[in-house]
Short mmCIF file of C-alpha atoms in Angstrom, two decimals:
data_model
loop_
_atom_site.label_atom_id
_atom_site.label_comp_id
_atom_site.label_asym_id
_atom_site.label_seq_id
_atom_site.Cartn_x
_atom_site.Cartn_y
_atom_site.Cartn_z
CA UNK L 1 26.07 33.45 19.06
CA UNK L 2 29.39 32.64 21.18
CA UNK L 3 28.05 29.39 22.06
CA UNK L 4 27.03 28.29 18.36
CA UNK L 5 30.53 29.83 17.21
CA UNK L 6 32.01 27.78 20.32
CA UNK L 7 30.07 24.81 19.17
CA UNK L 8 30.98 24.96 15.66
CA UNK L 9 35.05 25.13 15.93
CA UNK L 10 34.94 21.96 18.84
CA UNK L 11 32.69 20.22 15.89
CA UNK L 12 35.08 21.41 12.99
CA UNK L 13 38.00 19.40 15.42
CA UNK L 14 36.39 16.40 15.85
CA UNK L 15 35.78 16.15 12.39
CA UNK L 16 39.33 16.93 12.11
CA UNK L 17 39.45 20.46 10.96
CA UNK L 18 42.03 22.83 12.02
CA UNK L 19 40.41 26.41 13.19
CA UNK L 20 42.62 28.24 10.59
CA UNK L 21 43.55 26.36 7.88
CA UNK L 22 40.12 25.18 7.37
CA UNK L 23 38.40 28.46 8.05
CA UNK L 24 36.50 28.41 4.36
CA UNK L 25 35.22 24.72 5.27
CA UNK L 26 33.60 25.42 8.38
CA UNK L 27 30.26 24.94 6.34
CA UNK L 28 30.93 21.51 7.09
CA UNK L 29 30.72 21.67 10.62
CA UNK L 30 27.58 23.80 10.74
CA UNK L 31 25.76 22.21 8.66
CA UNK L 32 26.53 19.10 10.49
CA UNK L 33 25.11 20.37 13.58
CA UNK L 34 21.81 21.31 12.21
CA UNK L 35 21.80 17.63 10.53
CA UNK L 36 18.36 15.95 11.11
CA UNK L 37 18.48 12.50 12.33
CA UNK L 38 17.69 10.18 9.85
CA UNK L 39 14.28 8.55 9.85
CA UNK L 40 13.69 5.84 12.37
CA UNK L 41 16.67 7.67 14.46
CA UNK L 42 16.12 9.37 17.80
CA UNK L 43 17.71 10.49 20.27
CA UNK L 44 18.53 10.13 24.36
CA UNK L 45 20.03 11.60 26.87
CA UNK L 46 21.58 9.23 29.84
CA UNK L 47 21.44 9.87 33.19
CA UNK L 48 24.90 11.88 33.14
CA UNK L 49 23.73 13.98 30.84
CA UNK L 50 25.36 12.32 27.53
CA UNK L 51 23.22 11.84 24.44
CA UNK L 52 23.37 8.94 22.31
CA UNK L 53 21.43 7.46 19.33
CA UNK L 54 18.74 5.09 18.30
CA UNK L 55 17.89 2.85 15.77
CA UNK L 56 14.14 2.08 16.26
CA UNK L 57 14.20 -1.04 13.62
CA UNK L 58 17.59 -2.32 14.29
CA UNK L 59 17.75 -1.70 17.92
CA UNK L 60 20.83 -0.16 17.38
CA UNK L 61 22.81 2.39 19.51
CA UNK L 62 25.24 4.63 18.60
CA UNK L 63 27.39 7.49 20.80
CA UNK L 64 27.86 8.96 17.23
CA UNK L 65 25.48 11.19 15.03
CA UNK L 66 24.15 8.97 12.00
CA UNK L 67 25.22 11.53 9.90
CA UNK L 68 28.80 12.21 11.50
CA UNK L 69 30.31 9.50 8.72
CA UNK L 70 28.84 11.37 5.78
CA UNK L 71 30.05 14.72 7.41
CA UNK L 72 33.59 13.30 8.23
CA UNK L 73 33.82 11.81 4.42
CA UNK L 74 32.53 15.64 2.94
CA UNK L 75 35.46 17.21 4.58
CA UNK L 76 37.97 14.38 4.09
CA UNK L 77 37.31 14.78 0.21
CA UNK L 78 36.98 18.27 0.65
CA UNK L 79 40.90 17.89 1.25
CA UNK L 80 41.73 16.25 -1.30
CA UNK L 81 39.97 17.85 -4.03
CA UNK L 82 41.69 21.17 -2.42
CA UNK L 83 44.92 19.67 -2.33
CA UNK L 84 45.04 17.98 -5.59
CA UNK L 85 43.95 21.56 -7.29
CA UNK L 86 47.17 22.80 -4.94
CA UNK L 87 49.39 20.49 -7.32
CA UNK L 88 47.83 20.71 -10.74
CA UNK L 89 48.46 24.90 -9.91
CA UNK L 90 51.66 24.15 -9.08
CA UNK L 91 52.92 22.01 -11.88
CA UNK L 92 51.52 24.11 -14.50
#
């Protein structure tokens, strides 16, 4: 459980989260760790050990999840949907 919680906070950074502020969004970061590749994706592991991606039709490669755009842009509008509640509270 350690490592998953471990896992979950250096995910939650990258997709830049902060630890405590954030603490009721760290949905986002599990759920993008459990995120599937998307079909016709795979996935490899190089000979030191780091993984990247594969797009079989496109031949593309990736160091990046497919997914970690859609995951960055959930939290980034998470943000602002907070934040812009935060001001219509305050002006009322």
């Amino acid at each position: 459980a350690y490592e998953a919680e471990d896992q979950t906070v250096a995910y939650a950074r990258y997709l830049g989260m902060d630890q405590e502020e954030d603490k009721h969004l760290m949905w986002i970061a599990q759920a993008a760790i459990s995120a599937p590749l998307p079909p016709g994706w795979s996935s490899h592991t190089t000979d030191d050990g780091l993984v990247y991606f594969h797009q079989q039709s496109t031949g593309d490669t990736s160091w990046e999840h497919p997914q970690d755009g859609y995951f960055k842009s959930l939290y980034s509008r998470s943000k602002e949907q907070e934040e812009a509640s935060l001001r219509i509270a305050e002006a009322a």
